[in-house]
């Protein structure tokens, strides 16, 4: 489909309406910019599945024409496609623009849309550095438009239960947090294959990945980060590799490399990325040992919060299993959870939160994983956004302030790791 060509609208959206979605008035007309796996999957196909009653996707935009067309087919809609965002917004005038491009370009699309009078839903991280962040906040204030940030991690069964426990004071005032996130040699390695491997695109995993984690803590504690001190290193990937190639498909080390990954086994990834390579040269299966990779794979940070709480945080990207350990230490007790997402042994598809009162009993709350992306978090996030009358007792809806506070924690951690000095959030931003 060529740029700006309007095709017959399909009614697949309505047909695919999720049975559980409450009808919230006329369907919102949304346009998507950035039609990669997240834009075409979660915010394309799945959005129509879960919220088709409330949402109509009216246009798609991407700078890669082949990926744009593959994404349109993946979503299964017959709508206008554009390679120019300004033109898409002018011609289609959506109720909401969904931004699912590379992290480092989010600010361009968010700011342009608001200046043209549109509200925006952006994927995390809202952006990748403090200057872009300031520009987004200033534009939002100036235009009166609204930025929503898609913090899906707030919506898992486990996250919701922990927030409830903290809100009801189950362990009293929280004094410190232990939070350790483990990315495994499959998912963790994947960040080093893709555009994320360069700080200019992702702001490092301190921003791209840890923005989720820092947002969770800001939300759980209902507090702002004040100061961050961090160390970080690149120990496994990049220049540390024993050999390297350009990408897995053409690599002479296929048989010796533990990180060899065959993208051609996935027809969906072939159509979205391999067949679109001729447009922009982007290789989805690039070598994890490229010597110019400049993000970290081993990160530890200490964060101090406005509530007086402190956090000890780490993020490791080449672990034998995936998941996290999170504990809240309070004046009156401790809440602890160990989440396994993938490991070489069997674990029930449920999380167990242990709540222990000082001098008292210990209780285990078992929560099964909910169906849908990210353990059921994605469909719940969509419901919160597209069913505006839905009550929000846990304060899960997130705007630009939450987007800023979480990404700035990552920016501060990265700055601290580079300079060896603590970094104050107030020195990065004017709120
Ligand atoms: N919340 C979550 O759990 C979650 C999960 C995955 C991805 N994400 C986020 O979603 C976003 C997209 O990630 P992805 O994995 O789909 O990446 P991707 O590389 O598959 O897709 C990004 C798309 O943006 C396009 N693009 C880049 N610059 C552009 C520009 N200036 N204008 C228009 N299009 C542009 C690319 O061509 C590509 O098609 C990222 O911000 C990522 O952090 C969030």
Short mmCIF file of N, CA and C and ligand atoms in Angstrom, two decimals, residues 33-39 61-64 67 100-103 105-106 108-109 123-125 150 152-153 194-195 208 212 273 280 282 374, ligand 1:
data_model
loop_
_atom_site.label_atom_id
_atom_site.label_comp_id
_atom_site.label_asym_id
_atom_site.label_seq_id
_atom_site.Cartn_x
_atom_site.Cartn_y
_atom_site.Cartn_z
N UNK A 33 1.92 4.84 15.15
CA UNK A 33 3.20 5.10 14.47
C UNK A 33 4.24 4.15 15.06
N UNK A 34 4.94 3.41 14.16
CA UNK A 34 5.91 2.41 14.59
C UNK A 34 5.24 1.04 14.55
N UNK A 35 5.33 0.38 13.41
CA UNK A 35 4.56 -0.86 13.24
C UNK A 35 5.47 -2.09 13.28
N UNK A 36 6.30 -2.14 14.31
CA UNK A 36 7.11 -3.35 14.53
C UNK A 36 6.28 -4.37 15.30
N UNK A 37 6.97 -5.18 16.08
CA UNK A 37 6.27 -6.28 16.74
C UNK A 37 5.27 -5.78 17.79
N UNK A 38 5.62 -4.73 18.51
CA UNK A 38 4.72 -4.21 19.56
C UNK A 38 3.55 -3.43 18.93
N UNK A 39 3.88 -2.61 17.92
CA UNK A 39 2.84 -1.81 17.27
C UNK A 39 1.82 -2.67 16.55
N UNK A 61 1.54 4.11 10.47
CA UNK A 61 2.69 4.84 9.92
C UNK A 61 3.99 4.18 10.36
N UNK A 62 4.93 4.10 9.43
CA UNK A 62 6.28 3.60 9.77
C UNK A 62 7.20 4.12 8.67
N UNK A 63 8.49 4.29 9.02
CA UNK A 63 9.42 4.74 7.99
C UNK A 63 9.85 3.59 7.08
N UNK A 64 9.57 2.37 7.48
CA UNK A 64 9.94 1.21 6.66
C UNK A 64 8.68 0.70 5.96
N UNK A 67 7.88 -3.12 6.21
CA UNK A 67 7.39 -3.54 7.53
C UNK A 67 5.96 -3.02 7.76
N UNK A 100 4.75 3.62 19.01
CA UNK A 100 5.47 2.36 19.27
C UNK A 100 6.70 2.28 18.36
N UNK A 101 7.41 3.39 18.27
CA UNK A 101 8.66 3.43 17.48
C UNK A 101 9.83 3.09 18.40
N UNK A 102 11.05 3.26 17.87
CA UNK A 102 12.23 3.10 18.74
C UNK A 102 12.21 4.13 19.84
N UNK A 103 12.70 3.74 21.01
CA UNK A 103 12.64 4.62 22.18
C UNK A 103 13.18 6.03 21.91
N UNK A 105 13.21 7.86 19.42
CA UNK A 105 12.46 8.78 18.56
C UNK A 105 11.07 9.11 19.13
N UNK A 106 10.70 8.48 20.25
CA UNK A 106 9.35 8.73 20.79
C UNK A 106 9.04 10.22 20.91
N UNK A 108 9.94 12.76 19.27
CA UNK A 108 9.60 13.48 18.02
C UNK A 108 8.13 13.30 17.71
N UNK A 109 7.66 12.05 17.81
CA UNK A 109 6.26 11.78 17.46
C UNK A 109 5.31 12.34 18.52
N UNK A 123 4.43 4.01 24.22
CA UNK A 123 5.07 2.88 24.87
C UNK A 123 6.16 3.42 25.79
N UNK A 124 6.54 2.60 26.75
CA UNK A 124 7.67 2.93 27.61
C UNK A 124 8.95 2.67 26.85
N UNK A 125 10.08 3.24 27.20
CA UNK A 125 10.20 4.41 28.05
C UNK A 125 9.64 5.62 27.30
N UNK A 150 2.25 3.65 28.64
CA UNK A 150 1.72 2.28 28.71
C UNK A 150 2.53 1.42 29.68
N UNK A 152 2.45 -1.37 31.44
CA UNK A 152 1.66 -2.60 31.61
C UNK A 152 2.04 -3.40 32.86
N UNK A 153 3.29 -3.27 33.34
CA UNK A 153 3.69 -4.11 34.48
C UNK A 153 2.86 -3.82 35.73
N UNK A 194 19.36 -6.52 18.86
CA UNK A 194 18.48 -5.54 18.22
C UNK A 194 19.01 -4.11 18.38
N UNK A 195 18.22 -3.11 17.98
CA UNK A 195 18.61 -1.70 18.07
C UNK A 195 18.90 -1.29 19.51
N UNK A 208 15.69 1.64 28.88
CA UNK A 208 14.75 0.84 28.09
C UNK A 208 14.02 -0.20 28.95
N UNK A 212 10.48 0.16 33.44
CA UNK A 212 9.36 -0.63 33.96
C UNK A 212 9.52 -0.82 35.48
N UNK A 273 10.72 -8.38 9.57
CA UNK A 273 12.10 -7.86 9.62
C UNK A 273 12.97 -8.31 8.44
N UNK A 280 15.87 -0.49 5.10
CA UNK A 280 16.66 0.31 6.04
C UNK A 280 17.91 -0.40 6.56
N UNK A 282 18.18 -2.74 8.63
CA UNK A 282 18.11 -3.18 10.03
C UNK A 282 18.04 -4.70 10.11
N UNK A 374 1.97 -10.50 28.79
CA UNK A 374 2.58 -10.09 30.05
C UNK A 374 1.71 -10.50 31.25
N1 LIG B 1 5.61 -2.52 27.44
C1 LIG B 1 6.20 -3.59 26.96
O1 LIG B 1 6.14 -4.63 27.59
C2 LIG B 1 6.93 -3.49 25.64
C3 LIG B 1 7.30 -4.67 24.96
C4 LIG B 1 7.96 -4.54 23.75
C5 LIG B 1 8.26 -3.28 23.24
N2 LIG B 1 7.90 -2.17 23.92
C6 LIG B 1 8.22 -0.82 23.39
O2 LIG B 1 7.56 -0.67 22.13
C7 LIG B 1 8.35 0.13 21.25
C8 LIG B 1 8.58 -0.63 19.94
O3 LIG B 1 9.30 -1.82 20.21
P1 LIG B 1 9.36 -3.02 19.16
O4 LIG B 1 9.91 -4.18 19.88
O5 LIG B 1 8.05 -3.15 18.48
O6 LIG B 1 10.47 -2.47 18.14
P2 LIG B 1 10.54 -2.70 16.56
O7 LIG B 1 11.92 -2.41 16.14
O8 LIG B 1 9.94 -4.03 16.23
O9 LIG B 1 9.54 -1.59 15.99
C9 LIG B 1 9.82 -0.22 15.97
C10 LIG B 1 9.28 0.33 14.66
O10 LIG B 1 9.42 1.74 14.66
C11 LIG B 1 9.79 2.14 13.35
N3 LIG B 1 10.40 3.45 13.44
C12 LIG B 1 11.62 3.78 13.95
N4 LIG B 1 11.81 5.11 13.90
C13 LIG B 1 10.67 5.63 13.36
C14 LIG B 1 10.24 6.95 13.05
N5 LIG B 1 11.03 8.00 13.29
N6 LIG B 1 9.02 7.13 12.50
C15 LIG B 1 8.21 6.06 12.26
N7 LIG B 1 8.56 4.79 12.53
C16 LIG B 1 9.77 4.58 13.07
C17 LIG B 1 10.72 1.03 12.87
O11 LIG B 1 10.84 1.00 11.47
C18 LIG B 1 10.00 -0.20 13.43
O12 LIG B 1 9.08 -0.72 12.51
C19 LIG B 1 9.65 0.44 22.00
O13 LIG B 1 9.55 1.72 22.55
C20 LIG B 1 9.69 -0.59 23.10
O14 LIG B 1 10.35 -0.12 24.25
C21 LIG B 1 7.23 -2.27 25.10
#
